Short mmCIF file of C-alpha atoms in Angstrom, two decimals:
data_model
loop_
_atom_site.label_atom_id
_atom_site.label_comp_id
_atom_site.label_asym_id
_atom_site.label_seq_id
_atom_site.Cartn_x
_atom_site.Cartn_y
_atom_site.Cartn_z
CA MET A 695 3.49 2.29 -36.39
CA GLY A 696 1.68 5.59 -36.47
CA SER A 697 -2.10 5.70 -36.81
CA VAL A 698 -3.93 6.28 -33.53
CA ALA A 699 -7.79 6.28 -33.06
CA ILE A 700 -8.75 8.53 -30.17
CA ALA A 701 -12.33 8.08 -28.69
CA GLY A 702 -13.68 11.46 -27.37
CA ALA A 703 -12.70 15.12 -27.76
CA GLY A 704 -12.93 16.13 -24.18
CA ILE A 705 -9.89 17.30 -22.25
CA SER A 706 -8.42 13.84 -22.33
CA GLY A 707 -8.94 13.50 -26.09
CA LEU A 708 -7.33 16.85 -26.83
CA ALA A 709 -4.32 16.09 -24.69
CA SER A 710 -4.03 12.75 -26.55
CA ILE A 711 -4.24 14.44 -29.97
CA ARG A 712 -1.44 16.87 -28.84
CA SER A 713 0.78 14.31 -27.38
CA CYS A 714 0.49 12.01 -30.48
CA LEU A 715 1.51 14.99 -32.64
CA GLU A 716 4.49 15.67 -30.40
CA GLU A 717 5.67 12.06 -30.95
CA GLY A 718 5.20 12.11 -34.63
CA LEU A 719 2.17 9.84 -34.67
CA GLU A 720 -1.04 10.21 -36.77
CA PRO A 721 -4.09 10.79 -34.56
CA THR A 722 -7.70 10.65 -35.60
CA CYS A 723 -10.14 11.59 -32.94
CA PHE A 724 -13.89 10.57 -33.13
CA GLU A 725 -16.32 12.77 -31.08
CA ARG A 726 -20.11 11.89 -30.96
CA GLY A 727 -20.96 15.53 -30.19
CA GLU A 728 -20.63 18.76 -32.24
CA ASP A 729 -17.85 20.36 -30.24
CA VAL A 730 -14.93 19.83 -28.06
CA GLY A 731 -14.94 19.89 -24.21
CA GLY A 732 -16.68 16.67 -23.44
CA LEU A 733 -18.18 16.84 -19.95
CA TRP A 734 -17.72 20.72 -19.91
CA LYS A 735 -19.78 21.31 -23.00
CA PHE A 736 -23.14 22.25 -21.43
CA LEU A 737 -26.36 21.23 -23.00
CA ASP A 738 -29.82 22.28 -21.62
CA HIS A 739 -30.91 18.66 -21.85
CA ALA A 740 -29.25 15.34 -21.03
CA GLU A 741 -28.36 13.08 -23.90
CA GLU A 742 -28.03 9.32 -23.63
CA GLY A 743 -24.42 8.23 -23.90
CA ARG A 744 -23.04 11.70 -23.04
CA ALA A 745 -21.83 13.23 -19.75
CA SER A 746 -24.15 15.82 -18.36
CA ILE A 747 -23.58 18.87 -16.06
CA TYR A 748 -26.05 21.34 -14.62
CA ARG A 749 -26.07 25.04 -15.50
CA SER A 750 -24.41 26.35 -12.38
CA VAL A 751 -21.43 24.10 -12.19
CA PHE A 752 -18.17 25.62 -11.42
CA THR A 753 -14.69 24.11 -11.36
CA ASN A 754 -13.40 22.60 -8.04
CA SER A 755 -9.70 23.23 -9.01
CA SER A 756 -8.23 26.73 -9.34
CA LYS A 757 -7.05 27.95 -12.74
CA GLU A 758 -3.35 27.81 -11.91
CA MET A 759 -3.73 24.15 -11.03
CA THR A 760 -6.07 23.21 -13.75
CA CYS A 761 -4.51 24.47 -16.93
CA PHE A 762 -2.62 22.59 -19.64
CA PRO A 763 1.04 22.76 -18.60
CA ASP A 764 2.11 24.97 -21.41
CA PHE A 765 -0.99 26.99 -21.80
CA PRO A 766 -1.90 29.18 -18.73
CA PHE A 767 -5.35 30.65 -18.37
CA PRO A 768 -5.66 34.34 -19.31
CA ASP A 769 -4.74 36.62 -16.24
CA GLU A 770 -8.19 37.97 -16.09
CA PHE A 771 -10.01 34.53 -15.85
CA PRO A 772 -11.50 33.92 -12.40
CA ASN A 773 -9.66 31.39 -10.19
CA PHE A 774 -12.71 29.09 -10.09
CA MET A 775 -14.55 29.15 -13.40
CA HIS A 776 -18.16 28.73 -14.46
CA ASN A 777 -18.35 25.85 -16.95
CA ASN A 778 -18.82 28.12 -19.89
CA LYS A 779 -15.58 29.89 -19.01
CA LEU A 780 -13.69 26.61 -18.91
CA GLN A 781 -15.24 25.54 -22.10
CA GLU A 782 -13.99 28.80 -23.58
CA TYR A 783 -10.51 27.91 -22.51
CA ILE A 784 -10.68 24.43 -23.81
CA THR A 785 -11.74 25.65 -27.26
CA ALA A 786 -8.92 28.21 -27.21
CA PHE A 787 -6.45 25.51 -26.43
CA ALA A 788 -7.65 23.21 -29.31
CA LYS A 789 -7.47 26.21 -31.74
CA GLU A 790 -4.09 27.48 -30.47
CA LYS A 791 -2.51 23.85 -30.77
CA ASN A 792 -4.28 23.36 -34.20
CA LEU A 793 -6.11 20.17 -33.00
CA LEU A 794 -9.52 20.73 -34.61
CA ARG A 795 -8.38 19.36 -37.91
CA TYR A 796 -7.84 15.89 -36.49
CA ILE A 797 -11.37 15.55 -35.02
CA GLN A 798 -14.32 13.90 -36.77
CA PHE A 799 -17.44 15.31 -35.04
CA LYS A 800 -20.81 13.68 -34.77
CA THR A 801 -18.92 10.40 -35.08
CA LEU A 802 -19.53 7.47 -32.50
CA VAL A 803 -17.10 4.73 -31.91
CA SER A 804 -19.34 1.62 -31.85
CA SER A 805 -16.80 -1.12 -31.63
CA VAL A 806 -13.10 -1.74 -31.17
CA ASN A 807 -11.68 -5.23 -31.82
CA LYS A 808 -8.38 -6.78 -32.08
CA ARG A 809 -7.41 -7.73 -35.70
CA PRO A 810 -6.77 -11.46 -36.28
CA ASP A 811 -2.98 -10.79 -36.37
CA PHE A 812 -2.96 -8.63 -33.26
CA SER A 813 -0.45 -10.67 -31.45
CA PHE A 814 2.04 -9.68 -34.15
CA THR A 815 0.87 -6.21 -35.24
CA GLY A 816 -1.09 -4.87 -32.31
CA GLN A 817 -3.55 -3.36 -34.69
CA TRP A 818 -7.29 -2.73 -34.05
CA ASP A 819 -10.43 -2.73 -36.19
CA VAL A 820 -12.40 0.43 -35.32
CA THR A 821 -16.08 0.88 -36.34
CA MET A 822 -17.57 4.26 -36.38
CA GLU A 823 -21.18 5.43 -36.89
CA ARG A 824 -22.12 8.81 -38.48
CA ASP A 825 -25.48 9.88 -39.81
CA GLY A 826 -26.72 6.32 -39.29
CA LYS A 827 -23.96 4.81 -41.48
CA LYS A 828 -21.24 2.57 -40.33
CA GLU A 829 -17.56 2.38 -41.55
CA SER A 830 -14.47 0.65 -40.26
CA ALA A 831 -10.79 1.44 -40.32
CA VAL A 832 -7.57 -0.28 -39.07
CA PHE A 833 -5.47 1.64 -36.48
CA ASP A 834 -2.12 0.92 -34.99
CA ALA A 835 -3.25 1.99 -31.62
CA VAL A 836 -6.38 3.17 -29.71
CA MET A 837 -6.68 5.67 -26.88
CA ILE A 838 -9.96 5.67 -24.95
CA CYS A 839 -10.62 9.20 -23.67
CA SER A 840 -14.10 9.00 -22.03
CA GLY A 841 -12.74 10.61 -18.75
CA HIS A 842 -14.35 9.94 -15.42
CA GLN A 843 -17.41 8.46 -17.21
CA HIS A 844 -20.16 10.70 -15.82
CA VAL A 845 -22.30 9.07 -18.56
CA TYR A 846 -23.97 5.95 -16.93
CA PRO A 847 -26.09 6.94 -13.90
CA ASN A 848 -25.95 4.60 -10.89
CA LEU A 849 -29.58 4.46 -9.83
CA PRO A 850 -29.88 1.79 -7.07
CA LYS A 851 -33.68 1.77 -6.74
CA GLU A 852 -33.75 -1.75 -5.44
CA SER A 853 -31.77 -0.58 -2.39
CA PHE A 854 -34.77 1.57 -1.21
CA PRO A 855 -37.78 -0.40 -0.04
CA GLY A 856 -41.13 0.99 -1.06
CA LEU A 857 -39.75 3.24 -3.82
CA LYS A 858 -42.08 1.68 -6.29
CA LEU A 859 -45.03 2.97 -4.19
CA PHE A 860 -43.79 6.49 -4.21
CA LYS A 861 -45.92 8.78 -6.40
CA GLY A 862 -43.66 11.73 -6.75
CA LYS A 863 -40.98 12.33 -9.47
CA CYS A 864 -37.83 10.32 -9.21
CA PHE A 865 -34.64 10.71 -11.29
CA HIS A 866 -30.77 10.86 -11.18
CA SER A 867 -28.82 14.12 -10.85
CA TRP A 868 -27.48 13.34 -14.39
CA ASP A 869 -30.82 14.66 -15.50
CA TYR A 870 -30.76 17.81 -13.33
CA LYS A 871 -30.07 21.12 -15.14
CA GLU A 872 -31.33 24.10 -13.02
CA PRO A 873 -33.36 24.74 -9.88
CA GLY A 874 -36.16 26.59 -11.47
CA PRO A 875 -38.63 23.60 -11.94
CA PHE A 876 -38.28 22.79 -8.25
CA LYS A 877 -39.20 26.20 -6.85
CA GLY A 878 -41.60 25.73 -3.97
CA LYS A 879 -41.26 21.94 -4.13
CA ARG A 880 -40.21 19.51 -1.23
CA VAL A 881 -37.15 17.68 -2.60
CA LEU A 882 -35.14 14.90 -1.22
CA VAL A 883 -31.62 14.32 -2.45
CA ILE A 884 -30.02 10.95 -1.80
CA GLY A 885 -26.33 11.12 -1.81
CA LEU A 886 -23.63 13.62 -0.85
CA GLY A 887 -21.46 13.78 -3.90
CA ASN A 888 -20.37 17.08 -5.56
CA SER A 889 -23.72 17.08 -7.53
CA GLY A 890 -25.91 16.12 -4.68
CA CYS A 891 -25.13 19.00 -2.28
CA ASP A 892 -25.65 21.78 -4.78
CA ILE A 893 -29.30 20.96 -5.12
CA VAL A 894 -31.46 20.65 -1.87
CA ASN A 895 -32.20 18.48 1.33
CA ILE A 896 -29.91 15.53 1.61
CA SER A 897 -29.93 11.98 2.83
CA SER A 898 -26.44 10.60 3.41
CA ARG A 899 -25.64 6.94 4.37
CA SER A 900 -21.87 7.55 5.08
CA GLY A 901 -21.36 11.39 5.26
CA SER A 902 -18.62 13.26 3.68
CA TRP A 903 -16.05 15.96 4.21
CA VAL A 904 -17.27 19.31 2.92
CA ILE A 905 -14.60 21.87 2.12
CA SER A 906 -14.69 25.30 0.63
CA ARG A 907 -12.83 26.49 -2.43
CA VAL A 908 -11.58 29.53 -0.37
CA TRP A 909 -8.81 28.38 2.00
CA HIS A 910 -6.54 29.94 4.60
CA ASP A 911 -6.11 33.73 4.13
CA GLY A 912 -8.52 33.56 1.05
CA TYR A 913 -6.27 31.57 -1.23
CA PRO A 914 -7.59 28.77 -3.36
CA TRP A 915 -7.62 25.59 -1.51
CA ASP A 916 -5.38 23.57 -3.92
CA MET A 917 -2.75 26.29 -3.93
CA MET A 918 -2.48 25.90 -0.24
CA THR A 919 -2.60 22.19 0.08
CA ILE A 920 -1.18 20.59 -3.06
CA THR A 921 2.58 21.11 -2.45
CA ARG A 922 5.45 18.77 -2.65
CA PHE A 923 6.55 19.64 0.90
CA GLU A 924 3.12 18.86 2.33
CA THR A 925 2.90 15.65 0.40
CA PHE A 926 6.35 14.69 1.70
CA LEU A 927 5.25 15.32 5.32
CA LYS A 928 1.90 13.30 4.86
CA ASN A 929 3.53 10.41 3.31
CA ASN A 930 6.40 10.08 5.80
CA LEU A 931 5.00 11.00 9.09
CA PRO A 932 3.40 8.35 11.31
CA THR A 933 -0.22 7.46 10.30
CA VAL A 934 -1.60 8.57 13.65
CA ILE A 935 -0.24 12.12 12.92
CA THR A 936 -1.24 12.31 9.33
CA ASP A 937 -4.72 11.20 10.11
CA TRP A 938 -5.00 13.82 12.84
CA TRP A 939 -3.66 16.47 10.53
CA TYR A 940 -6.04 15.46 7.67
CA THR A 941 -9.08 15.50 9.97
CA LYS A 942 -7.99 18.90 11.37
CA GLN A 943 -7.76 20.35 7.93
CA MET A 944 -11.13 19.07 6.91
CA ASN A 945 -12.79 20.48 10.13
CA ALA A 946 -10.90 23.85 9.74
CA ARG A 947 -14.02 25.64 8.63
CA PHE A 948 -16.61 23.98 10.73
CA LYS A 949 -17.03 20.96 12.89
CA HIS A 950 -18.69 18.35 10.69
CA GLU A 951 -19.96 16.32 13.50
CA ASN A 952 -22.27 19.18 14.59
CA TYR A 953 -23.78 19.39 11.15
CA GLY A 954 -24.42 15.58 10.65
CA LEU A 955 -21.86 15.42 7.87
CA MET A 956 -19.02 13.52 9.69
CA PRO A 957 -17.88 10.67 7.42
CA LEU A 958 -18.11 7.09 8.82
CA ASN A 959 -14.27 6.82 8.39
CA GLY A 960 -12.91 10.36 8.56
CA ALA A 961 -9.25 9.27 7.96
CA LEU A 962 -9.95 7.97 4.35
CA ARG A 963 -8.81 10.36 1.65
CA LYS A 964 -11.85 9.94 -0.37
CA GLU A 965 -12.67 12.90 -2.64
CA PRO A 966 -14.43 15.63 -0.45
CA VAL A 967 -17.41 17.67 -1.50
CA PHE A 968 -16.63 21.08 -2.58
CA ASN A 969 -19.34 23.50 -1.52
CA ASP A 970 -19.10 27.15 -0.33
CA VAL A 971 -22.66 27.48 1.03
CA LEU A 972 -23.79 24.15 2.48
CA PRO A 973 -22.97 24.92 6.11
CA ALA A 974 -24.66 28.27 5.86
CA CYS A 975 -27.75 26.59 4.39
CA ILE A 976 -27.76 24.08 7.22
CA LEU A 977 -27.39 27.01 9.76
CA CYS A 978 -30.30 28.79 8.09
CA GLY A 979 -32.54 25.75 7.95
CA THR A 980 -32.96 25.70 4.23
CA VAL A 981 -31.07 22.26 4.08
CA SER A 982 -31.17 19.50 6.58
CA ILE A 983 -28.85 16.43 6.64
CA LYS A 984 -30.57 13.11 7.37
CA PRO A 985 -29.29 9.53 7.59
CA ASN A 986 -29.90 6.77 5.17
CA VAL A 987 -33.45 6.00 3.96
CA ARG A 988 -35.12 3.02 5.65
CA GLU A 989 -38.23 3.08 3.28
CA PHE A 990 -40.57 5.08 1.08
CA THR A 991 -44.30 5.51 1.20
CA GLU A 992 -46.56 7.00 -1.37
CA THR A 993 -45.78 10.59 -0.40
CA SER A 994 -43.09 10.46 2.24
CA VAL A 995 -39.84 8.90 3.42
CA ILE A 996 -38.83 7.21 6.71
CA PHE A 997 -35.16 7.54 7.66
CA GLU A 998 -33.14 5.06 9.66
CA ASP A 999 -33.44 7.23 12.84
CA GLY A 1000 -37.18 6.91 12.59
CA THR A 1001 -37.92 10.50 11.50
CA VAL A 1002 -40.21 11.17 8.54
CA PHE A 1003 -39.92 13.58 5.66
CA GLU A 1004 -43.56 14.10 4.44
CA ALA A 1005 -45.21 15.46 1.35
CA ILE A 1006 -42.24 14.98 -0.88
CA ASP A 1007 -42.60 16.16 -4.55
CA CYS A 1008 -39.39 14.74 -5.88
CA VAL A 1009 -36.53 12.53 -5.10
CA ILE A 1010 -33.17 13.14 -6.83
CA PHE A 1011 -30.52 10.45 -6.70
CA ALA A 1012 -27.01 11.96 -6.53
CA THR A 1013 -25.63 8.40 -6.23
CA GLY A 1014 -22.73 8.55 -8.68
CA TYR A 1015 -22.02 6.73 -11.83
CA SER A 1016 -21.16 3.27 -13.12
CA TYR A 1017 -18.70 3.00 -15.90
CA ALA A 1018 -18.63 0.89 -19.04
CA TYR A 1019 -16.99 0.56 -22.31
CA PRO A 1020 -19.80 -0.81 -24.52
CA PHE A 1021 -17.69 -0.75 -27.65
CA LEU A 1022 -14.98 -2.94 -26.14
CA ASP A 1023 -14.76 -6.65 -25.24
CA ASP A 1024 -14.85 -7.13 -21.42
CA SER A 1025 -11.69 -9.31 -21.56
CA ILE A 1026 -9.57 -6.31 -22.46
CA ILE A 1027 -10.54 -3.93 -19.62
CA LYS A 1028 -11.93 -5.99 -16.70
CA SER A 1029 -14.75 -4.10 -15.00
CA ARG A 1030 -16.10 -6.21 -12.02
CA ASN A 1031 -17.25 -4.85 -8.77
CA ASN A 1032 -16.35 -1.36 -10.00
CA GLU A 1033 -12.74 -2.36 -10.54
CA VAL A 1034 -10.68 -1.63 -13.70
CA THR A 1035 -7.33 -3.33 -14.04
CA LEU A 1036 -4.81 -0.87 -15.67
CA PHE A 1037 -1.11 -0.54 -15.24
CA LYS A 1038 -0.31 3.04 -14.16
CA ASP A 1039 -4.12 3.38 -14.46
CA ILE A 1040 -3.71 3.73 -18.16
CA PHE A 1041 -2.62 0.43 -19.79
CA PRO A 1042 -4.53 -2.95 -19.93
CA PRO A 1043 -1.81 -5.22 -18.66
CA VAL A 1044 -2.97 -8.39 -20.50
CA LEU A 1045 -2.48 -7.30 -24.09
CA GLU A 1046 0.15 -8.90 -26.15
CA LYS A 1047 1.00 -5.54 -27.61
CA PRO A 1048 0.76 -2.27 -25.61
CA THR A 1049 -1.34 -0.44 -28.18
CA MET A 1050 -4.32 0.48 -26.13
CA ALA A 1051 -4.70 3.10 -23.24
CA VAL A 1052 -7.33 4.58 -21.11
CA VAL A 1053 -6.76 8.30 -20.61
CA GLY A 1054 -8.47 10.36 -17.91
CA PHE A 1055 -10.28 7.71 -15.93
CA VAL A 1056 -8.14 8.10 -12.78
CA GLN A 1057 -9.34 10.53 -10.04
CA SER A 1058 -7.15 12.29 -7.58
CA LEU A 1059 -7.35 15.26 -5.28
CA GLY A 1060 -5.99 17.38 -8.14
CA ALA A 1061 -7.20 18.73 -11.42
CA ALA A 1062 -8.00 16.49 -14.36
CA ILE A 1063 -6.39 18.39 -17.22
CA PRO A 1064 -2.78 18.14 -16.09
CA THR A 1065 -3.39 14.59 -15.11
CA ALA A 1066 -4.81 13.62 -18.49
CA ASP A 1067 -1.96 15.63 -20.18
CA LEU A 1068 0.76 13.55 -18.53
CA GLN A 1069 -1.13 10.28 -19.09
CA ALA A 1070 -1.44 11.00 -22.82
CA CYS A 1071 2.26 11.80 -22.89
CA CYS A 1072 3.07 8.47 -21.36
CA THR A 1073 0.79 6.68 -23.77
CA ALA A 1074 2.08 8.33 -26.93
CA ARG A 1075 5.66 7.48 -25.96
CA VAL A 1076 4.66 3.88 -25.33
CA ILE A 1077 2.94 3.58 -28.73
CA LYS A 1078 5.91 5.21 -30.36
CA GLY A 1079 8.24 2.89 -28.61
CA THR A 1080 10.24 5.48 -26.78
CA CYS A 1081 9.08 4.06 -23.43
CA THR A 1082 8.73 0.38 -22.70
CA LEU A 1083 6.24 -1.34 -20.39
CA PRO A 1084 7.50 -4.04 -18.08
CA SER A 1085 6.35 -7.70 -18.37
CA ILE A 1086 2.72 -8.73 -17.77
CA LYS A 1087 3.78 -10.48 -14.46
CA ASP A 1088 5.46 -7.29 -13.23
CA MET A 1089 2.52 -5.07 -14.29
CA MET A 1090 0.02 -7.27 -12.56
CA HIS A 1091 2.15 -7.29 -9.34
CA ASP A 1092 2.34 -3.48 -9.39
CA ILE A 1093 -1.45 -3.19 -9.85
CA ARG A 1094 -2.13 -5.66 -6.96
CA GLU A 1095 0.38 -3.81 -4.67
CA LYS A 1096 -1.17 -0.36 -5.31
CA SER A 1097 -4.62 -1.70 -5.05
CA VAL A 1098 -4.20 -2.99 -1.59
CA PHE A 1099 -2.56 0.32 -0.45
CA SER A 1100 -4.95 2.77 -2.06
CA SER A 1101 -8.18 0.93 -1.58
CA THR A 1102 -7.81 -0.37 1.95
CA SER A 1103 -5.28 2.02 3.56
CA ARG A 1104 -5.91 5.47 2.18
CA PHE A 1105 -8.91 5.89 -0.12
CA GLY A 1106 -11.40 3.05 0.66
CA LYS A 1107 -13.61 1.50 -2.07
CA SER A 1108 -14.83 3.92 -4.69
CA ASN A 1109 -16.46 3.95 -8.11
CA THR A 1110 -13.34 5.52 -9.58
CA ILE A 1111 -9.53 4.96 -9.35
CA GLN A 1112 -8.24 7.34 -6.66
CA MET A 1113 -4.74 8.26 -5.58
CA ASP A 1114 -2.37 10.80 -4.22
CA TYR A 1115 -2.02 13.60 -6.99
CA ILE A 1116 1.72 14.60 -6.62
CA VAL A 1117 2.87 11.01 -6.07
CA TYR A 1118 0.97 9.77 -9.13
CA MET A 1119 2.11 12.77 -11.36
CA ASP A 1120 5.72 12.14 -10.30
CA GLU A 1121 5.42 8.47 -11.14
CA LEU A 1122 4.22 9.26 -14.64
CA ALA A 1123 6.76 12.00 -15.11
CA SER A 1124 9.62 9.62 -14.02
CA PHE A 1125 8.35 7.22 -16.71
CA THR A 1126 8.67 9.80 -19.38
CA GLY A 1127 11.63 11.75 -18.08
CA ALA A 1128 9.62 14.88 -17.24
CA LYS A 1129 10.04 14.84 -13.47
CA PRO A 1130 11.93 17.81 -12.14
CA ASN A 1131 15.09 17.00 -10.28
CA ILE A 1132 14.60 18.89 -7.04
CA PRO A 1133 18.00 18.66 -5.50
CA TRP A 1134 19.66 19.64 -8.69
CA LEU A 1135 17.29 22.66 -8.86
CA PHE A 1136 18.35 23.66 -5.41
CA LEU A 1137 21.99 23.73 -6.59
CA THR A 1138 21.44 25.43 -9.96
CA ASP A 1139 18.33 27.46 -9.54
CA PRO A 1140 17.36 27.94 -5.85
CA LYS A 1141 14.79 30.57 -6.46
CA LEU A 1142 12.91 28.17 -8.73
CA ALA A 1143 13.59 25.22 -6.45
CA LEU A 1144 11.86 26.98 -3.49
CA LYS A 1145 8.80 27.64 -5.62
CA VAL A 1146 8.73 24.10 -6.93
CA TYR A 1147 9.10 22.50 -3.52
CA PHE A 1148 7.08 24.66 -1.17
CA SER A 1149 4.71 26.46 -3.43
CA PRO A 1150 1.66 24.90 -5.29
CA CYS A 1151 2.56 21.91 -7.47
CA SER A 1152 1.26 23.52 -10.54
CA PRO A 1153 1.21 21.72 -14.01
CA TYR A 1154 4.02 23.81 -15.34
CA GLN A 1155 6.45 21.74 -13.16
CA PHE A 1156 5.96 18.89 -15.65
CA ARG A 1157 7.15 20.88 -18.64
CA LEU A 1158 10.34 22.08 -17.06
CA VAL A 1159 12.38 19.15 -18.49
CA GLY A 1160 11.96 16.07 -20.63
CA PRO A 1161 9.66 15.63 -23.71
CA GLY A 1162 7.47 18.57 -24.36
CA LYS A 1163 9.73 20.84 -22.45
CA TRP A 1164 8.15 24.43 -22.45
CA PRO A 1165 10.59 27.39 -22.30
CA GLY A 1166 7.98 29.40 -20.52
CA ALA A 1167 7.52 26.91 -17.62
CA ARG A 1168 10.06 28.63 -15.28
CA ASN A 1169 8.46 31.99 -15.60
CA ALA A 1170 4.88 30.47 -15.23
CA ILE A 1171 5.83 28.93 -11.87
CA LEU A 1172 7.39 32.14 -10.64
CA THR A 1173 4.38 34.20 -11.62
CA GLN A 1174 1.62 31.93 -10.78
CA GLY A 1175 0.75 33.79 -7.63
CA ASP A 1176 0.35 37.05 -9.67
CA ARG A 1177 -2.07 35.37 -11.99
CA MET A 1178 -4.03 34.02 -9.03
CA LEU A 1179 -4.32 37.61 -7.61
CA LYS A 1180 -5.09 39.58 -10.82
CA PRO A 1181 -8.73 38.83 -11.18
CA ILE A 1182 -9.53 39.53 -7.44
CA THR A 1183 -7.56 42.62 -6.88
CA THR A 1184 -9.90 44.84 -8.68
CA ARG A 1185 -9.84 47.58 -6.04
CA VAL A 1186 -6.46 48.70 -4.88
CA VAL A 1187 -6.25 49.22 -1.07
CA GLY A 1188 -3.39 50.02 1.29
CA SER A 1189 -1.98 47.22 3.43
CA PRO A 1190 -3.42 47.30 6.86
CA LEU A 1191 -0.07 46.03 8.30
CA LYS A 1192 1.89 49.23 7.69
CA PRO A 1193 0.24 51.40 10.44
CA VAL A 1194 0.42 48.54 12.87
CA VAL A 1195 4.18 48.18 12.26
CA ILE A 1196 4.68 51.87 12.56
CA SER A 1197 2.73 51.97 15.74
CA ALA A 1198 4.79 48.98 17.15
CA VAL A 1199 7.99 50.70 16.28
CA SER A 1200 6.94 53.94 17.90
CA VAL A 1201 5.97 52.13 21.02
CA ALA A 1202 9.27 50.45 21.20
CA VAL A 1203 11.13 53.65 20.75
CA PHE A 1204 8.94 55.37 23.38
CA LEU A 1205 9.62 52.63 25.93
CA ALA A 1206 13.35 52.68 25.03
CA LEU A 1207 13.55 56.44 25.65
CA PHE A 1208 11.45 56.55 28.83
#
């Protein structure tokens, strides 16, 4: 077994190519676009069947938490990057790891089917389209790398009475590219996701936590909150304490209740909205938060509280995305009521042979690149036969158990599979042998152990040991703070603490003497 078809050349696809090569497999990646990057490859127009971002999109995860685990961002790169800067990094990674030679661009995967002898061989018939021509090939395994599926807009027009009467423009945020065309317009945005709150006035049914990329003392939010120590506390303290702690963290910048943003169930760990200016816009009156829409008229909207927003020019639906695998039989990956059944959120559990995987679909409060990288590593090792999946019965039991915990206890229902970042990463790393042994580190390398446990859980931790071990991982962990500070310390200033300390010492001496 060796040939692997990879659908998509975004971050998940690139991670999959690299992992296959590390395991001695033979990857062939099919990308319908002209370049790598997937979602992060900005186009000035939306294309059917492709993910779409708007021009001003920045990353929500900082660079030290976002990188491929053996390929740090350049020191001078900003901590949170504009999409073109991240695309530059993704392209550099593909070139550095010599991955481009394995990608067939402008090629669409149109169908993936089991071969008649699948129960014995685990092989797949893969049909591709290029320049209007179809061709098929047989592969030993398939890796689906379409990521979070920001491809199929969820546009629930039937949920809004009177919308058919509305005479203004109406579209999904998938089509939104820049604010210029809306200058001077009265715009209503329905939804409070990470796309919705960067545009204009907002109607939200359930509210959302809104947090800034800048956290305590000016550090990136994820370098302050995604640590092993904090994860240990939150997963072991009583629920009443962790709920209070989480709510306090979310309200650290401003009281959401006063801004009309408070979520209906604030204790759920659903993905927050990252926005650095929304509270200020609300304070300045340029944005107002309204409840759910009751009904539309020809030119206005009536909200559930009876208030009216009149003379609307445009309605933008920031209502998320549906997901689909149109090239795949529904029986392979069940997608019903926004639920996908996958073991470890990667492997379809009902296949006779474990030769298919979905990489990058899971969503956690952590960066997508290191998550996809570790998923790809797991998949390549399963395909190679180095790691073995449990029985179908055991996999289904594990899926049901985690579904009950994640969906009802912590994250609520969502259009994506959500989970705790560090817990999930450690689970995958344990499966492949890449999880760092913290007690052993404290005995053998206490300096590194302190960083690993109490400092940010950066991607480098998952290349300290095991397959793909990177010799530079230790140094990368010890110097991650330096790289975070490098692009922002562009003007050297003296520490304001020194005069205070001297003054305090002087006062103490004076009091001692007199």
